[in-house]
Amino acid sequence: MPMTDFAHNLEAVRQRIAAAARNAGRVPESVALLAVSKTFPAQDVRAAHAAGQRAFGENYVQEAVDKIETLADLRTSLEWHFIGPLQSNKTRPVAERFDWVHSVDRLKIAQRLSEQRPASMAPLNVCLQVNVSGEATKSGVAPQEAAQVARAVAALPNLRLRGLMSIPEPEQTLDAQRAPHRQLRELFDALRADGLALDTLSMGMSADLEAAVLEGATIVRVGTAIFGARDYSH
Ligand SMILES: *Cc1c(COP(=O)(O)O)cnc(C)c1O
């Protein structure tokens, strides 16, 4: 795909976000765009960066590490967000290389990330992944356990708990898409009312970003609408 297509796709996604924000009575700048580059080569990230995109999301540790190394020359102007399932034996490269982890789904993972975060780096920004009703994956803490886990994660020295993340089951209508996003936002509001200093709701993907923005998303994670369909055959 030539570079200009990413610029075009990025602009179209930014327009969608802006329109949804205006419909929600929010300013477009209150929603950050995370470009999900999993399965796409480093050169595609470079092209999106050249088109002005700064935050990129990755799901697979080794693939991400390779890309981060290939793009080392851009490191100070890129943010890397880990958004995939994280096994406890794979936390070290994530702690050492990423700026954010959205997919913290148990305390043990958070403890390891905090222990392994180099002292020379800023605290690792993390979100707690919550398994709201109709979750597509089995990952994520149950909503009724979220407050307890969030408190424990927030107390870890080398992490900064920023908020909540979820991956709802795909739905066709706007109303059906909004329901799980609303659940996550209500949980977020409850945790904030309870004294946790959270500022991030990571929800919404290519197919449901409007519903997520209407329900208060502060980061939408968009892959297909920017980079095209993914090919998992190699
Ligand atoms: C792949 C992925 C996305 C992007 O999904 P698209 O439908 O391609 O926009 C967002 N979030 C997570 C956690 C993902 O794994």
PDB file of C-alpha atoms and ligand atoms in Angstrom:
ATOM      1  CA  MET A   1       0.000   0.000   0.000  1.00  0.00           C
ATOM      2  CA  PRO A   2       1.567   3.348  -0.964  1.00  0.00           C
ATOM      3  CA  MET A   3       2.203   5.880   1.777  1.00  0.00           C
ATOM      4  CA  THR A   4      -0.527   8.216   0.581  1.00  0.00           C
ATOM      5  CA  ASP A   5      -3.176   5.596   1.371  1.00  0.00           C
ATOM      6  CA  PHE A   6      -2.226   5.640   5.052  1.00  0.00           C
ATOM      7  CA  ALA A   7      -2.443   9.421   5.074  1.00  0.00           C
ATOM      8  CA  HIS A   8      -5.889   9.173   3.488  1.00  0.00           C
ATOM      9  CA  ASN A   9      -7.069   6.432   5.871  1.00  0.00           C
ATOM     10  CA  LEU A  10      -5.691   8.259   8.903  1.00  0.00           C
ATOM     11  CA  GLU A  11      -7.492  11.424   7.889  1.00  0.00           C
ATOM     12  CA  ALA A  12     -10.761   9.501   7.397  1.00  0.00           C
ATOM     13  CA  VAL A  13     -10.442   7.921  10.872  1.00  0.00           C
ATOM     14  CA  ARG A  14      -9.640  11.287  12.436  1.00  0.00           C
ATOM     15  CA  GLN A  15     -12.766  12.682  10.772  1.00  0.00           C
ATOM     16  CA  ARG A  16     -14.877   9.844  12.183  1.00  0.00           C
ATOM     17  CA  ILE A  17     -13.514  10.505  15.670  1.00  0.00           C
ATOM     18  CA  ALA A  18     -14.118  14.235  15.349  1.00  0.00           C
ATOM     19  CA  ALA A  19     -17.711  13.750  14.145  1.00  0.00           C
ATOM     20  CA  ALA A  20     -18.491  11.310  16.974  1.00  0.00           C
ATOM     21  CA  ALA A  21     -16.910  13.648  19.523  1.00  0.00           C
ATOM     22  CA  ARG A  22     -19.018  16.558  18.302  1.00  0.00           C
ATOM     23  CA  ASN A  23     -22.156  14.389  18.503  1.00  0.00           C
ATOM     24  CA  ALA A  24     -21.237  13.631  22.101  1.00  0.00           C
ATOM     25  CA  GLY A  25     -20.608  17.283  22.922  1.00  0.00           C
ATOM     26  CA  ARG A  26     -16.912  16.576  23.337  1.00  0.00           C
ATOM     27  CA  VAL A  27     -13.890  18.234  21.741  1.00  0.00           C
ATOM     28  CA  PRO A  28     -12.146  15.977  19.176  1.00  0.00           C
ATOM     29  CA  GLU A  29      -8.822  16.475  20.999  1.00  0.00           C
ATOM     30  CA  SER A  30     -10.237  14.594  23.993  1.00  0.00           C
ATOM     31  CA  VAL A  31      -9.961  11.332  22.014  1.00  0.00           C
ATOM     32  CA  ALA A  32      -6.503   9.965  21.137  1.00  0.00           C
ATOM     33  CA  LEU A  33      -5.998   7.656  18.171  1.00  0.00           C
ATOM     34  CA  LEU A  34      -3.918   4.532  18.732  1.00  0.00           C
ATOM     35  CA  ALA A  35      -2.932   3.003  15.364  1.00  0.00           C
ATOM     36  CA  VAL A  36      -2.896  -0.789  15.775  1.00  0.00           C
ATOM     37  CA  SER A  37      -0.033  -2.012  13.593  1.00  0.00           C
ATOM     38  CA  LYS A  38       0.031  -5.721  14.534  1.00  0.00           C
ATOM     39  CA  THR A  39       0.898  -7.985  11.554  1.00  0.00           C
ATOM     40  CA  PHE A  40       1.962  -4.961   9.478  1.00  0.00           C
ATOM     41  CA  PRO A  41       5.651  -4.354   8.735  1.00  0.00           C
ATOM     42  CA  ALA A  42       7.820  -1.626  10.227  1.00  0.00           C
ATOM     43  CA  GLN A  43       7.743   0.261   6.939  1.00  0.00           C
ATOM     44  CA  ASP A  44       3.979   0.724   7.325  1.00  0.00           C
ATOM     45  CA  VAL A  45       4.491   2.195  10.803  1.00  0.00           C
ATOM     46  CA  ARG A  46       7.123   4.497   9.325  1.00  0.00           C
ATOM     47  CA  ALA A  47       4.664   5.607   6.632  1.00  0.00           C
ATOM     48  CA  ALA A  48       1.914   6.289   9.185  1.00  0.00           C
ATOM     49  CA  HIS A  49       4.418   8.194  11.313  1.00  0.00           C
ATOM     50  CA  ALA A  50       5.315  10.291   8.262  1.00  0.00           C
ATOM     51  CA  ALA A  51       1.582  11.029   7.935  1.00  0.00           C
ATOM     52  CA  GLY A  52       1.572  12.426  11.476  1.00  0.00           C
ATOM     53  CA  GLN A  53       0.546   9.390  13.555  1.00  0.00           C
ATOM     54  CA  ARG A  54       2.510   9.034  16.819  1.00  0.00           C
ATOM     55  CA  ALA A  55       0.950   6.240  18.950  1.00  0.00           C
ATOM     56  CA  PHE A  56       1.082   2.610  17.786  1.00  0.00           C
ATOM     57  CA  GLY A  57      -0.421  -0.539  19.304  1.00  0.00           C
ATOM     58  CA  GLU A  58       1.079  -4.025  19.124  1.00  0.00           C
ATOM     59  CA  ASN A  59      -0.221  -7.437  20.280  1.00  0.00           C
ATOM     60  CA  TYR A  60       2.662  -9.887  19.935  1.00  0.00           C
ATOM     61  CA  VAL A  61       5.839  -9.424  21.976  1.00  0.00           C
ATOM     62  CA  GLN A  62       8.455 -10.696  19.524  1.00  0.00           C
ATOM     63  CA  GLU A  63       6.905  -8.982  16.516  1.00  0.00           C
ATOM     64  CA  ALA A  64       6.750  -5.736  18.476  1.00  0.00           C
ATOM     65  CA  VAL A  65      10.344  -5.961  19.726  1.00  0.00           C
ATOM     66  CA  ASP A  66      11.584  -6.484  16.165  1.00  0.00           C
ATOM     67  CA  LYS A  67       9.605  -3.473  14.930  1.00  0.00           C
ATOM     68  CA  ILE A  68      10.725  -1.252  17.800  1.00  0.00           C
ATOM     69  CA  GLU A  69      14.359  -2.115  16.998  1.00  0.00           C
ATOM     70  CA  THR A  70      13.894  -1.518  13.272  1.00  0.00           C
ATOM     71  CA  LEU A  71      12.346   1.872  14.042  1.00  0.00           C
ATOM     72  CA  ALA A  72      14.837   2.884  16.749  1.00  0.00           C
ATOM     73  CA  ASP A  73      15.621   6.103  14.865  1.00  0.00           C
ATOM     74  CA  LEU A  74      12.018   7.259  15.485  1.00  0.00           C
ATOM     75  CA  ARG A  75      11.871   6.149  19.128  1.00  0.00           C
ATOM     76  CA  THR A  76      11.719   9.604  20.734  1.00  0.00           C
ATOM     77  CA  SER A  77       8.800  10.650  18.522  1.00  0.00           C
ATOM     78  CA  LEU A  78       6.791   7.400  18.808  1.00  0.00           C
ATOM     79  CA  GLU A  79       4.683   5.935  21.607  1.00  0.00           C
ATOM     80  CA  TRP A  80       4.462   2.139  21.774  1.00  0.00           C
ATOM     81  CA  HIS A  81       1.379   0.612  23.420  1.00  0.00           C
ATOM     82  CA  PHE A  82       1.130  -3.100  24.184  1.00  0.00           C
ATOM     83  CA  ILE A  83      -2.509  -4.206  23.801  1.00  0.00           C
ATOM     84  CA  GLY A  84      -2.375  -8.018  23.438  1.00  0.00           C
ATOM     85  CA  PRO A  85      -2.624 -10.908  25.880  1.00  0.00           C
ATOM     86  CA  LEU A  86       0.504 -10.930  28.059  1.00  0.00           C
ATOM     87  CA  GLN A  87       1.937 -14.123  29.576  1.00  0.00           C
ATOM     88  CA  SER A  88       3.970 -13.704  32.730  1.00  0.00           C
ATOM     89  CA  ASN A  89       7.147 -15.114  31.116  1.00  0.00           C
ATOM     90  CA  LYS A  90       6.996 -12.384  28.424  1.00  0.00           C
ATOM     91  CA  THR A  91       6.671  -9.298  30.621  1.00  0.00           C
ATOM     92  CA  ARG A  92      10.349  -8.252  30.639  1.00  0.00           C
ATOM     93  CA  PRO A  93      10.721  -7.015  27.034  1.00  0.00           C
ATOM     94  CA  VAL A  94       7.393  -5.208  27.422  1.00  0.00           C
ATOM     95  CA  ALA A  95       8.489  -3.523  30.677  1.00  0.00           C
ATOM     96  CA  GLU A  96      11.783  -2.515  29.065  1.00  0.00           C
ATOM     97  CA  ARG A  97      10.497  -1.155  25.761  1.00  0.00           C
ATOM     98  CA  PHE A  98       6.905   0.051  25.870  1.00  0.00           C
ATOM     99  CA  ASP A  99       5.307   3.300  27.020  1.00  0.00           C
ATOM    100  CA  TRP A 100       1.895   1.796  27.784  1.00  0.00           C
ATOM    101  CA  VAL A 101       0.273  -1.589  28.469  1.00  0.00           C
ATOM    102  CA  HIS A 102      -3.529  -1.670  28.006  1.00  0.00           C
ATOM    103  CA  SER A 103      -3.977  -5.373  28.671  1.00  0.00           C
ATOM    104  CA  VAL A 104      -3.101  -5.842  32.351  1.00  0.00           C
ATOM    105  CA  ASP A 105      -5.599  -8.534  33.311  1.00  0.00           C
ATOM    106  CA  ARG A 106      -4.248  -9.750  36.661  1.00  0.00           C
ATOM    107  CA  LEU A 107      -2.186  -8.456  39.543  1.00  0.00           C
ATOM    108  CA  LYS A 108       0.698 -10.855  38.923  1.00  0.00           C
ATOM    109  CA  ILE A 109       1.333  -9.333  35.471  1.00  0.00           C
ATOM    110  CA  ALA A 110       1.310  -5.829  36.959  1.00  0.00           C
ATOM    111  CA  GLN A 111       3.737  -6.844  39.719  1.00  0.00           C
ATOM    112  CA  ARG A 112       6.183  -8.290  37.205  1.00  0.00           C
ATOM    113  CA  LEU A 113       5.938  -5.224  34.939  1.00  0.00           C
ATOM    114  CA  SER A 114       6.638  -2.963  37.928  1.00  0.00           C
ATOM    115  CA  GLU A 115       9.623  -5.069  39.074  1.00  0.00           C
ATOM    116  CA  GLN A 116      11.059  -5.215  35.559  1.00  0.00           C
ATOM    117  CA  ARG A 117      10.531  -1.568  34.595  1.00  0.00           C
ATOM    118  CA  PRO A 118      14.016  -0.015  34.369  1.00  0.00           C
ATOM    119  CA  ALA A 119      14.639   2.707  36.959  1.00  0.00           C
ATOM    120  CA  SER A 120      15.963   4.948  34.183  1.00  0.00           C
ATOM    121  CA  MET A 121      12.567   5.015  32.458  1.00  0.00           C
ATOM    122  CA  ALA A 122       9.378   6.879  33.317  1.00  0.00           C
ATOM    123  CA  PRO A 123       6.733   4.775  35.073  1.00  0.00           C
ATOM    124  CA  LEU A 124       4.938   2.426  32.673  1.00  0.00           C
ATOM    125  CA  ASN A 125       1.404   3.635  31.904  1.00  0.00           C
ATOM    126  CA  VAL A 126      -1.096   0.808  32.339  1.00  0.00           C
ATOM    127  CA  CYS A 127      -4.788   0.121  31.928  1.00  0.00           C
ATOM    128  CA  LEU A 128      -6.678  -2.668  33.603  1.00  0.00           C
ATOM    129  CA  GLN A 129      -8.458  -4.861  31.053  1.00  0.00           C
ATOM    130  CA  VAL A 130     -12.011  -5.572  32.207  1.00  0.00           C
ATOM    131  CA  ASN A 131     -14.201  -8.381  30.956  1.00  0.00           C
ATOM    132  CA  VAL A 132     -17.490  -6.550  30.561  1.00  0.00           C
ATOM    133  CA  SER A 133     -20.551  -8.541  29.488  1.00  0.00           C
ATOM    134  CA  GLY A 134     -20.278 -10.206  26.106  1.00  0.00           C
ATOM    135  CA  GLU A 135     -16.495 -10.065  25.985  1.00  0.00           C
ATOM    136  CA  ALA A 136     -14.947 -11.468  22.796  1.00  0.00           C
ATOM    137  CA  THR A 137     -11.872 -12.701  24.671  1.00  0.00           C
ATOM    138  CA  LYS A 138     -11.712 -14.511  27.975  1.00  0.00           C
ATOM    139  CA  SER A 139      -9.094 -12.045  29.213  1.00  0.00           C
ATOM    140  CA  GLY A 140      -9.808  -9.305  31.689  1.00  0.00           C
ATOM    141  CA  VAL A 141     -10.771  -8.976  35.321  1.00  0.00           C
ATOM    142  CA  ALA A 142     -14.420  -9.409  36.247  1.00  0.00           C
ATOM    143  CA  PRO A 143     -16.143  -6.047  36.819  1.00  0.00           C
ATOM    144  CA  GLN A 144     -16.829  -6.916  40.458  1.00  0.00           C
ATOM    145  CA  GLU A 145     -13.115  -7.525  41.066  1.00  0.00           C
ATOM    146  CA  ALA A 146     -11.911  -4.429  39.215  1.00  0.00           C
ATOM    147  CA  ALA A 147     -11.845  -2.052  42.202  1.00  0.00           C
ATOM    148  CA  GLN A 148      -9.710  -4.354  44.323  1.00  0.00           C
ATOM    149  CA  VAL A 149      -7.239  -5.140  41.524  1.00  0.00           C
ATOM    150  CA  ALA A 150      -7.094  -1.475  40.464  1.00  0.00           C
ATOM    151  CA  ARG A 151      -6.127  -0.407  44.009  1.00  0.00           C
ATOM    152  CA  ALA A 152      -3.347  -2.976  44.161  1.00  0.00           C
ATOM    153  CA  VAL A 153      -2.029  -2.019  40.702  1.00  0.00           C
ATOM    154  CA  ALA A 154      -2.164   1.701  41.544  1.00  0.00           C
ATOM    155  CA  ALA A 155       0.070   1.044  44.566  1.00  0.00           C
ATOM    156  CA  LEU A 156       2.916  -0.477  42.507  1.00  0.00           C
ATOM    157  CA  PRO A 157       5.955   1.845  42.351  1.00  0.00           C
ATOM    158  CA  ASN A 158       6.987   1.715  38.687  1.00  0.00           C
ATOM    159  CA  LEU A 159       3.552   1.707  37.095  1.00  0.00           C
ATOM    160  CA  ARG A 160       1.043   4.476  36.628  1.00  0.00           C
ATOM    161  CA  LEU A 161      -2.515   3.162  36.502  1.00  0.00           C
ATOM    162  CA  ARG A 162      -4.244   5.328  33.887  1.00  0.00           C
ATOM    163  CA  GLY A 163      -7.592   3.619  33.404  1.00  0.00           C
ATOM    164  CA  LEU A 164      -9.610   0.760  31.964  1.00  0.00           C
ATOM    165  CA  MET A 165      -9.683  -1.135  28.668  1.00  0.00           C
ATOM    166  CA  SER A 166     -12.095  -3.620  27.123  1.00  0.00           C
ATOM    167  CA  ILE A 167     -12.696  -5.624  23.937  1.00  0.00           C
ATOM    168  CA  PRO A 168     -16.453  -6.226  23.633  1.00  0.00           C
ATOM    169  CA  GLU A 169     -18.051  -8.784  21.352  1.00  0.00           C
ATOM    170  CA  PRO A 170     -18.723  -7.310  17.854  1.00  0.00           C
ATOM    171  CA  GLU A 171     -22.272  -5.950  17.498  1.00  0.00           C
ATOM    172  CA  GLN A 172     -24.084  -4.571  14.456  1.00  0.00           C
ATOM    173  CA  THR A 173     -26.135  -1.654  15.747  1.00  0.00           C
ATOM    174  CA  LEU A 174     -24.954   1.507  17.447  1.00  0.00           C
ATOM    175  CA  ASP A 175     -27.136   0.839  20.498  1.00  0.00           C
ATOM    176  CA  ALA A 176     -25.812  -2.696  20.922  1.00  0.00           C
ATOM    177  CA  GLN A 177     -22.251  -1.439  20.517  1.00  0.00           C
ATOM    178  CA  ARG A 178     -22.788   1.276  23.116  1.00  0.00           C
ATOM    179  CA  ALA A 179     -24.004  -1.011  25.911  1.00  0.00           C
ATOM    180  CA  PRO A 180     -20.659  -2.631  26.912  1.00  0.00           C
ATOM    181  CA  HIS A 181     -18.812   0.673  26.444  1.00  0.00           C
ATOM    182  CA  ARG A 182     -21.316   2.303  28.790  1.00  0.00           C
ATOM    183  CA  GLN A 183     -20.705  -0.459  31.336  1.00  0.00           C
ATOM    184  CA  LEU A 184     -16.969   0.195  31.239  1.00  0.00           C
ATOM    185  CA  ARG A 185     -17.490   3.946  31.570  1.00  0.00           C
ATOM    186  CA  GLU A 186     -19.789   3.464  34.571  1.00  0.00           C
ATOM    187  CA  LEU A 187     -17.140   1.317  36.231  1.00  0.00           C
ATOM    188  CA  PHE A 188     -14.537   3.985  35.417  1.00  0.00           C
ATOM    189  CA  ASP A 189     -16.748   6.677  36.968  1.00  0.00           C
ATOM    190  CA  ALA A 190     -17.264   4.560  40.087  1.00  0.00           C
ATOM    191  CA  LEU A 191     -13.520   3.986  40.546  1.00  0.00           C
ATOM    192  CA  ARG A 192     -12.840   7.692  40.135  1.00  0.00           C
ATOM    193  CA  ALA A 193     -15.573   8.563  42.625  1.00  0.00           C
ATOM    194  CA  ASP A 194     -13.839   6.136  44.938  1.00  0.00           C
ATOM    195  CA  GLY A 195     -10.606   8.135  44.744  1.00  0.00           C
ATOM    196  CA  LEU A 196      -8.539   6.493  41.993  1.00  0.00           C
ATOM    197  CA  ALA A 197      -6.927   9.124  39.720  1.00  0.00           C
ATOM    198  CA  LEU A 198      -7.852   7.586  36.359  1.00  0.00           C
ATOM    199  CA  ASP A 199      -7.937   9.541  33.083  1.00  0.00           C
ATOM    200  CA  THR A 200      -8.074   6.859  30.361  1.00  0.00           C
ATOM    201  CA  LEU A 201     -10.866   4.785  28.838  1.00  0.00           C
ATOM    202  CA  SER A 202      -9.346   2.610  26.099  1.00  0.00           C
ATOM    203  CA  MET A 203     -12.290   1.303  24.074  1.00  0.00           C
ATOM    204  CA  GLY A 204     -13.523   1.243  20.495  1.00  0.00           C
ATOM    205  CA  MET A 205     -11.961  -0.276  17.361  1.00  0.00           C
ATOM    206  CA  SER A 206     -12.470   0.169  13.592  1.00  0.00           C
ATOM    207  CA  ALA A 207     -16.073  -1.045  13.620  1.00  0.00           C
ATOM    208  CA  ASP A 208     -17.362   0.597  16.818  1.00  0.00           C
ATOM    209  CA  LEU A 209     -15.283   3.684  17.489  1.00  0.00           C
ATOM    210  CA  GLU A 210     -18.312   6.004  17.211  1.00  0.00           C
ATOM    211  CA  ALA A 211     -20.160   4.060  19.930  1.00  0.00           C
ATOM    212  CA  ALA A 212     -17.051   4.170  22.129  1.00  0.00           C
ATOM    213  CA  VAL A 213     -16.544   7.909  21.684  1.00  0.00           C
ATOM    214  CA  LEU A 214     -20.222   8.535  22.478  1.00  0.00           C
ATOM    215  CA  GLU A 215     -19.687   6.629  25.741  1.00  0.00           C
ATOM    216  CA  GLY A 216     -16.542   8.498  26.710  1.00  0.00           C
ATOM    217  CA  ALA A 217     -13.541   6.717  25.167  1.00  0.00           C
ATOM    218  CA  THR A 218     -10.313   8.703  25.533  1.00  0.00           C
ATOM    219  CA  ILE A 219      -8.250   6.288  23.391  1.00  0.00           C
ATOM    220  CA  VAL A 220      -9.652   4.364  20.422  1.00  0.00           C
ATOM    221  CA  ARG A 221      -7.555   1.477  19.071  1.00  0.00           C
ATOM    222  CA  VAL A 222      -7.871   1.309  15.279  1.00  0.00           C
ATOM    223  CA  GLY A 223      -6.123  -1.159  12.988  1.00  0.00           C
ATOM    224  CA  THR A 224      -8.094  -2.250   9.917  1.00  0.00           C
ATOM    225  CA  ALA A 225      -9.473   1.198   9.060  1.00  0.00           C
ATOM    226  CA  ILE A 226      -5.907   2.543   8.877  1.00  0.00           C
ATOM    227  CA  PHE A 227      -3.712  -0.308   7.603  1.00  0.00           C
ATOM    228  CA  GLY A 228      -6.270  -2.536   5.831  1.00  0.00           C
ATOM    229  CA  ALA A 229      -7.277  -6.152   6.454  1.00  0.00           C
ATOM    230  CA  ARG A 230      -4.790  -8.295   8.376  1.00  0.00           C
ATOM    231  CA  ASP A 231      -3.218 -11.421   6.878  1.00  0.00           C
ATOM    232  CA  TYR A 232      -2.411 -14.035   9.521  1.00  0.00           C
ATOM    233  CA  SER A 233      -1.224 -16.703   7.043  1.00  0.00           C
ATOM    234  CA  HIS A 234       2.537 -16.080   7.569  1.00  0.00           C
TER     235      HIS A 234
HETATM  236  C1  LIG B   1      -6.406  -5.864  16.709  1.00  0.00           C
HETATM  237  C2  LIG B   1      -6.899  -5.051  17.849  1.00  0.00           C
HETATM  238  C3  LIG B   1      -7.504  -3.797  17.646  1.00  0.00           C
HETATM  239  C4  LIG B   1      -7.777  -3.198  16.276  1.00  0.00           C
HETATM  240  O1  LIG B   1      -8.858  -3.827  15.690  1.00  0.00           O
HETATM  241  P1  LIG B   1      -9.470  -3.320  14.266  1.00  0.00           P
HETATM  242  O2  LIG B   1     -10.807  -3.947  14.218  1.00  0.00           O
HETATM  243  O3  LIG B   1      -8.545  -3.801  13.224  1.00  0.00           O
HETATM  244  O4  LIG B   1      -9.514  -1.829  14.323  1.00  0.00           O
HETATM  245  C5  LIG B   1      -7.871  -3.059  18.769  1.00  0.00           C
HETATM  246  N1  LIG B   1      -7.685  -3.549  20.015  1.00  0.00           N
HETATM  247  C6  LIG B   1      -7.112  -4.732  20.240  1.00  0.00           C
HETATM  248  C7  LIG B   1      -6.926  -5.200  21.639  1.00  0.00           C
HETATM  249  C8  LIG B   1      -6.721  -5.533  19.173  1.00  0.00           C
HETATM  250  O5  LIG B   1      -6.175  -6.737  19.423  1.00  0.00           O
END
